[in-house]
CSV table of C-alpha atoms in Angstrom, one decimal:
chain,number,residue,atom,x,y,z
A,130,UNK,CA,0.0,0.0,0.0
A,131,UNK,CA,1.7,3.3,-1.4
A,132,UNK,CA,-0.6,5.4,1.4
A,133,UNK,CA,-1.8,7.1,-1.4
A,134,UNK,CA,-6.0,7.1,-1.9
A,135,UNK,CA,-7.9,7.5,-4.8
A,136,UNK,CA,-11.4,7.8,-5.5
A,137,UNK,CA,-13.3,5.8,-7.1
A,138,UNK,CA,-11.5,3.2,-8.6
A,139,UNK,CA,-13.7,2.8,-11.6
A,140,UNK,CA,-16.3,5.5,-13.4
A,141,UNK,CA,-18.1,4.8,-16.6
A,142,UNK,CA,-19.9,8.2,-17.9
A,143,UNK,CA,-21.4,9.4,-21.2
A,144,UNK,CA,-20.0,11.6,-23.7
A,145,UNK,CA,-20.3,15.3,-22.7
A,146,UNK,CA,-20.5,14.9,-18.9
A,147,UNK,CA,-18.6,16.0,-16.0
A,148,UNK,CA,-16.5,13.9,-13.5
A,149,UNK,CA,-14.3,14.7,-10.4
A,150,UNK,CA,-11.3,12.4,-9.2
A,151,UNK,CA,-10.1,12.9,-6.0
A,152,UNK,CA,-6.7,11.9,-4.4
A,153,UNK,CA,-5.2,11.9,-0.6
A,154,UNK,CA,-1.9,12.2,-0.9
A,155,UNK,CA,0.3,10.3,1.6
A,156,UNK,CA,0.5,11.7,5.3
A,157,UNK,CA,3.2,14.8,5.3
A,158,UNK,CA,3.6,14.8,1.5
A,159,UNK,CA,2.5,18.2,-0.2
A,160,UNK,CA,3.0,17.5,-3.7
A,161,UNK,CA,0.3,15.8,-5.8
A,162,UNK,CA,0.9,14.9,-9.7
A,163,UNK,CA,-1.7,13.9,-12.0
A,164,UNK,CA,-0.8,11.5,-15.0
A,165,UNK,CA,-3.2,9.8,-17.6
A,166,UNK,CA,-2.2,6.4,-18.8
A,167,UNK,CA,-3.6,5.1,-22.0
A,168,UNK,CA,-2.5,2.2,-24.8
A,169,UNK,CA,-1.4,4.6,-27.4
A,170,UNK,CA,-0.1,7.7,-25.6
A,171,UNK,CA,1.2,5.6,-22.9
A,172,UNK,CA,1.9,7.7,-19.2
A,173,UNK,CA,1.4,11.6,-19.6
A,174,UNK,CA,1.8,14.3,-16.9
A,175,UNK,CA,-0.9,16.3,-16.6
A,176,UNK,CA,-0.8,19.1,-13.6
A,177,UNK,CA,1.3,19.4,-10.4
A,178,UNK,CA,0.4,20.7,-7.4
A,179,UNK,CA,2.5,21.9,-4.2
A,180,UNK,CA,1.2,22.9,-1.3
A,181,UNK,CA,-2.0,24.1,-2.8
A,182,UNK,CA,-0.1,26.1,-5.2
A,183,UNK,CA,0.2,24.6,-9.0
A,184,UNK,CA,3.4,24.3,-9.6
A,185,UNK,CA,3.6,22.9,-13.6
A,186,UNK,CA,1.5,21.8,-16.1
A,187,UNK,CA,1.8,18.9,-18.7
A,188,UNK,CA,0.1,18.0,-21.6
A,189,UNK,CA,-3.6,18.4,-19.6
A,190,UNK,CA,-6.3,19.9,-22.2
A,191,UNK,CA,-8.2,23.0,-21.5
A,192,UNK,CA,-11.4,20.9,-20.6
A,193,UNK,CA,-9.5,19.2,-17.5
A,194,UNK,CA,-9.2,21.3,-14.5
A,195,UNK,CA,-7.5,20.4,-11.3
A,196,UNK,CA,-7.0,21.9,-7.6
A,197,UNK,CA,-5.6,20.8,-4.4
A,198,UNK,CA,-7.3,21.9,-1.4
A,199,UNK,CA,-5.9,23.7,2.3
A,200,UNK,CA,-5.5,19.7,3.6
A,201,UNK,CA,-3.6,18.8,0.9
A,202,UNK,CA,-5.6,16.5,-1.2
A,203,UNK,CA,-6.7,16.9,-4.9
A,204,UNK,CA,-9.1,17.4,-7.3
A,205,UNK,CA,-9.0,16.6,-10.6
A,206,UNK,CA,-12.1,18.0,-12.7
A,207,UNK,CA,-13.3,16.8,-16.0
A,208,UNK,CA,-15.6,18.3,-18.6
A,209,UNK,CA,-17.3,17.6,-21.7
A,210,UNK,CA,-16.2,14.2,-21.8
A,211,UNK,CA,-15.4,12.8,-24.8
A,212,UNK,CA,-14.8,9.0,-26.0
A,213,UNK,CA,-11.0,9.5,-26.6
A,214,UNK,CA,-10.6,10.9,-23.1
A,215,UNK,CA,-11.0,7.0,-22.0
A,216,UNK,CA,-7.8,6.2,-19.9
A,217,UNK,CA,-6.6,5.2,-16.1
A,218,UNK,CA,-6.1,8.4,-14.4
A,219,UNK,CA,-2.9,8.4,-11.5
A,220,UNK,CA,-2.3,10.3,-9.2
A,221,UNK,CA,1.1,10.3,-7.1
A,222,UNK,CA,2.6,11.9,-4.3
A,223,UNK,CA,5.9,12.9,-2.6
A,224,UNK,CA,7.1,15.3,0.2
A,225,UNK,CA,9.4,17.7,-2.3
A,226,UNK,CA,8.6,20.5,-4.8
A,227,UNK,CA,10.5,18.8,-7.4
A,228,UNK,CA,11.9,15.2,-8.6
A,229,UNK,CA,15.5,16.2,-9.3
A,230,UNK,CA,16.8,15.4,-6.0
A,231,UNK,CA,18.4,12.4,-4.9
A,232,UNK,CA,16.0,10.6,-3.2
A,233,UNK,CA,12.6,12.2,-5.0
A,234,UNK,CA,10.5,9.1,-5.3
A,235,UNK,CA,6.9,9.3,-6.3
A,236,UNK,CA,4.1,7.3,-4.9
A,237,UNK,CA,1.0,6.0,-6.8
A,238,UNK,CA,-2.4,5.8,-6.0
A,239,UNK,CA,-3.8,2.7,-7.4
A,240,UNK,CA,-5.5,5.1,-9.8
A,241,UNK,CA,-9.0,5.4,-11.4
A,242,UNK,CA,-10.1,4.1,-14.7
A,243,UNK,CA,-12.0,6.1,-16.5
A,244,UNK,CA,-14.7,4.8,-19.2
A,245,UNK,CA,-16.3,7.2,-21.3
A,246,UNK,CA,-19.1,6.1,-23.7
B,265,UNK,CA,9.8,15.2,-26.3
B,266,UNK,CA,11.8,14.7,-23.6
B,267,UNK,CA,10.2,11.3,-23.3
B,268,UNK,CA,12.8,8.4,-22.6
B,269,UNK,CA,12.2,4.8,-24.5
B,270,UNK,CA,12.8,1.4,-23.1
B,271,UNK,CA,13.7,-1.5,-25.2
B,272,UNK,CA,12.7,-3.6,-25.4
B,273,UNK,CA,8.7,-3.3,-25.8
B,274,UNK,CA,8.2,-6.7,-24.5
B,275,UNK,CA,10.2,-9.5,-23.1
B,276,UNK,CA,9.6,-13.5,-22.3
B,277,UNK,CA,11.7,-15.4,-20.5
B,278,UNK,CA,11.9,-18.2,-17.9
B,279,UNK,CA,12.0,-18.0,-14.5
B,280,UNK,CA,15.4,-18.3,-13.3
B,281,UNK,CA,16.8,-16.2,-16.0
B,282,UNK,CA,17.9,-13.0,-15.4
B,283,UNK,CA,16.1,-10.0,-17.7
B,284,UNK,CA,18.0,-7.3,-19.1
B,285,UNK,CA,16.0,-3.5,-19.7
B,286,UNK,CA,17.6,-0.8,-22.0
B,287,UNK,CA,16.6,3.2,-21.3
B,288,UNK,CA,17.5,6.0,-23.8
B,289,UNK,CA,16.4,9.7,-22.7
B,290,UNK,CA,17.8,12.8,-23.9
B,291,UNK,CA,18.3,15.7,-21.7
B,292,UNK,CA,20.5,15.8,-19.1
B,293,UNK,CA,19.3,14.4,-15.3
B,294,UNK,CA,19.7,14.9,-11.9
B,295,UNK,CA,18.9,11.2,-11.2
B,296,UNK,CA,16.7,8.3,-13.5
B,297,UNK,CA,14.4,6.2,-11.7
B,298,UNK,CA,12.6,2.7,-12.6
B,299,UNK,CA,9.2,2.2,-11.7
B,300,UNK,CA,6.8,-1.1,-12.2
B,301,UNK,CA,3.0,-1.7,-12.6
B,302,UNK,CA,1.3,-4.8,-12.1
B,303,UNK,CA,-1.4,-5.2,-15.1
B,304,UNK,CA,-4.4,-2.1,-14.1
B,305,UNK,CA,-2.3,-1.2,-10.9
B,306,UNK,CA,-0.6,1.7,-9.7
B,307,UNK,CA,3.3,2.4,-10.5
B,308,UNK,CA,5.9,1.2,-7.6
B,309,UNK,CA,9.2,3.1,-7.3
B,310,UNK,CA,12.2,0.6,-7.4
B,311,UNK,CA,15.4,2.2,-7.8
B,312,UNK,CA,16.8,5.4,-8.0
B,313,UNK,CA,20.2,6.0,-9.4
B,314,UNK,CA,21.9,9.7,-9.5
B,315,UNK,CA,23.6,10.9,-12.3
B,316,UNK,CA,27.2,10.7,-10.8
B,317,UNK,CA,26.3,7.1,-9.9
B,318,UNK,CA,27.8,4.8,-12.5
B,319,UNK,CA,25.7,1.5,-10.6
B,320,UNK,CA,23.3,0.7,-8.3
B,321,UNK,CA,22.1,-2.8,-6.5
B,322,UNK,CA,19.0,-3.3,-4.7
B,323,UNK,CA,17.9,-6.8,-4.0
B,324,UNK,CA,18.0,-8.4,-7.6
B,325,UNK,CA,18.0,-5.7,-9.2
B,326,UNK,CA,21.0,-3.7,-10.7
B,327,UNK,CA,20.8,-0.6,-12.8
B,328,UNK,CA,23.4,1.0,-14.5
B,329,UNK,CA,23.2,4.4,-16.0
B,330,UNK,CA,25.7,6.0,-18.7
B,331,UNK,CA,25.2,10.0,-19.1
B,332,UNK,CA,27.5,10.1,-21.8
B,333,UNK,CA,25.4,7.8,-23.7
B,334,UNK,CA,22.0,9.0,-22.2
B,335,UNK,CA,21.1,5.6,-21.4
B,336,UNK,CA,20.7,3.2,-18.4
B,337,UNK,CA,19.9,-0.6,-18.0
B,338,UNK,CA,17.6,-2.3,-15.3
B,339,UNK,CA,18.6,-5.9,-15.1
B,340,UNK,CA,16.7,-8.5,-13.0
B,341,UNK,CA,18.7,-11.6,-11.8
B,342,UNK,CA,17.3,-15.1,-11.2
B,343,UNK,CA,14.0,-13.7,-12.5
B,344,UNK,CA,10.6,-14.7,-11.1
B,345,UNK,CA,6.7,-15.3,-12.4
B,346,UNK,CA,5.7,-12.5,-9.6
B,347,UNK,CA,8.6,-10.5,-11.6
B,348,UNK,CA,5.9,-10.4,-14.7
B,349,UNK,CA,5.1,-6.6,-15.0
B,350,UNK,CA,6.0,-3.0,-17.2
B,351,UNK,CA,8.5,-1.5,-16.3
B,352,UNK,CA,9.3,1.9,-16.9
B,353,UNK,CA,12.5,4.5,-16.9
B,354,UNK,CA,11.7,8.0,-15.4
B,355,UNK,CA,13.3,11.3,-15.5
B,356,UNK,CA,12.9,14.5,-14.1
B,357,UNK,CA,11.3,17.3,-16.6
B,358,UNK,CA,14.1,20.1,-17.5
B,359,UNK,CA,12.0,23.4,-18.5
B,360,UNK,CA,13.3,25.9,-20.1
B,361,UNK,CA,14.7,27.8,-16.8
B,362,UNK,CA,16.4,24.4,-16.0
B,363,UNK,CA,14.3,23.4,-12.9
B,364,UNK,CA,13.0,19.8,-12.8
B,365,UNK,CA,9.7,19.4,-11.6
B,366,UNK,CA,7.4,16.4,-12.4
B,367,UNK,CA,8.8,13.0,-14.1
B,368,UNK,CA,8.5,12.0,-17.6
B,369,UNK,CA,8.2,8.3,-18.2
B,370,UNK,CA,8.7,6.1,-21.1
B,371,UNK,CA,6.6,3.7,-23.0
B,372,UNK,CA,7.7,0.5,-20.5
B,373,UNK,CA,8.7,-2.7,-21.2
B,374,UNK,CA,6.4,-5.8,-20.8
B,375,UNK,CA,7.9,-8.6,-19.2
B,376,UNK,CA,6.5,-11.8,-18.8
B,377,UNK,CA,8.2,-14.5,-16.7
B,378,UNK,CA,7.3,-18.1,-17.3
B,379,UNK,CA,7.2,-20.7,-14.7
């Protein structure tokens, strides 16, 4: 168990409607990444958060949204679903502001797959 | 894209063999790190190597990394079915002001280990 929860491990929604995934990151860590993993594009970053501030964004399109909140976890909002948008959403946690120190691990929630018909 | 590759994209062996991961990326790193993910599961940090690390051991595991050649190698000794899994290379994102932020992962490599 990474200590990282997500919420809820499976969604299946229709074209054009809106969805929320949340994350709790693990106890005393304040940043939170998004990633979406699909087949053909494989694992993309999408936002990241530290300490309620965002901090960088990936390749997240304008129809995604995210936010993490004063007790650290996340939000991840999004809209106008569409079918290609299909994909197992991650998020991860870690205590820094950035991965290029030498022991700046991340941990993954066990993520949520998303199903959009 | 500062996306890294493994090679190969999938690998069979048997159990007891050792299994051998090639990672290309191509900007330079503050450290590379190998992650795995059990079919539909979340990613697992293994290893973390820094850049003025030429080798690292943990368990069976041994990774290698070469800055000059932008590459690094995850080898698995005496391999095992529960070893069946993708694995995947990681670096830290360079921006344009040099920071590194979040990590960018390659493709993976599926390995299946045969009892």
């Amino acid at each position: 168990d990474s200590g990282v929860t997500q919420t809820p491990k499976h969604l299946i929604t229709a074209t054009g409607q809106r969805v929320t995934l949340r994350c709790s990151p693990r106890s005393g860590d304040l940043s939170v990444y998004w990633y979406q993993q699909s087949l053909d594009q494989g694992l993309q970053f999408l936002i990241h958060y530290y300490n309620g501030e965002e901090r960088a964004k990936g390749n997240i399109l304008e129809r995604f949204s995210a936010q993490q909140f004063p007790d650290l976890h996340s939000e991840l909002n999004l809209s106008s679903l569409e079918l290609g948008d299909s994909a197992l959403y991650f998020c991860a946690s870690s205590e820094a502001f950035w991965t290029g120190g030498a022991n700046e691990k991340l941990f993954f929630g066990s993520g949520t797959q998303l199903s959009v018909l | 894209s500062q996306q890294g590759e493994e090679d190969p994209q999938a690998l069979s062996i048997q159990e007891g063999e050792n299994a051998t991961m090639n990672c290309s990326y191509k900007t330079s790193i503050n450290n590379l790190q190998w992650y795995r993910q059990n079919s539909g599961r979340g990613l697992v940090h293994l290893i973390l190597i820094r850049s003025n690390e030429r080798e690292k051991h943990s368990g069976r595991l041994r990774v290698t990394l070469d800055t000059s050649k932008k590459s690094s190698s995850l080898l698995i000794t005496a391999s095992r079915a529960a070893d069946t899994a993708s694995y995947f290379c990681a670096t830290p994102f360079m921006n344009y002001g040099g920071s590194q932020g979040n990590l960018i992962f390659g493709k993976g490599t599926k390995l299946s280990v045969k009892p």
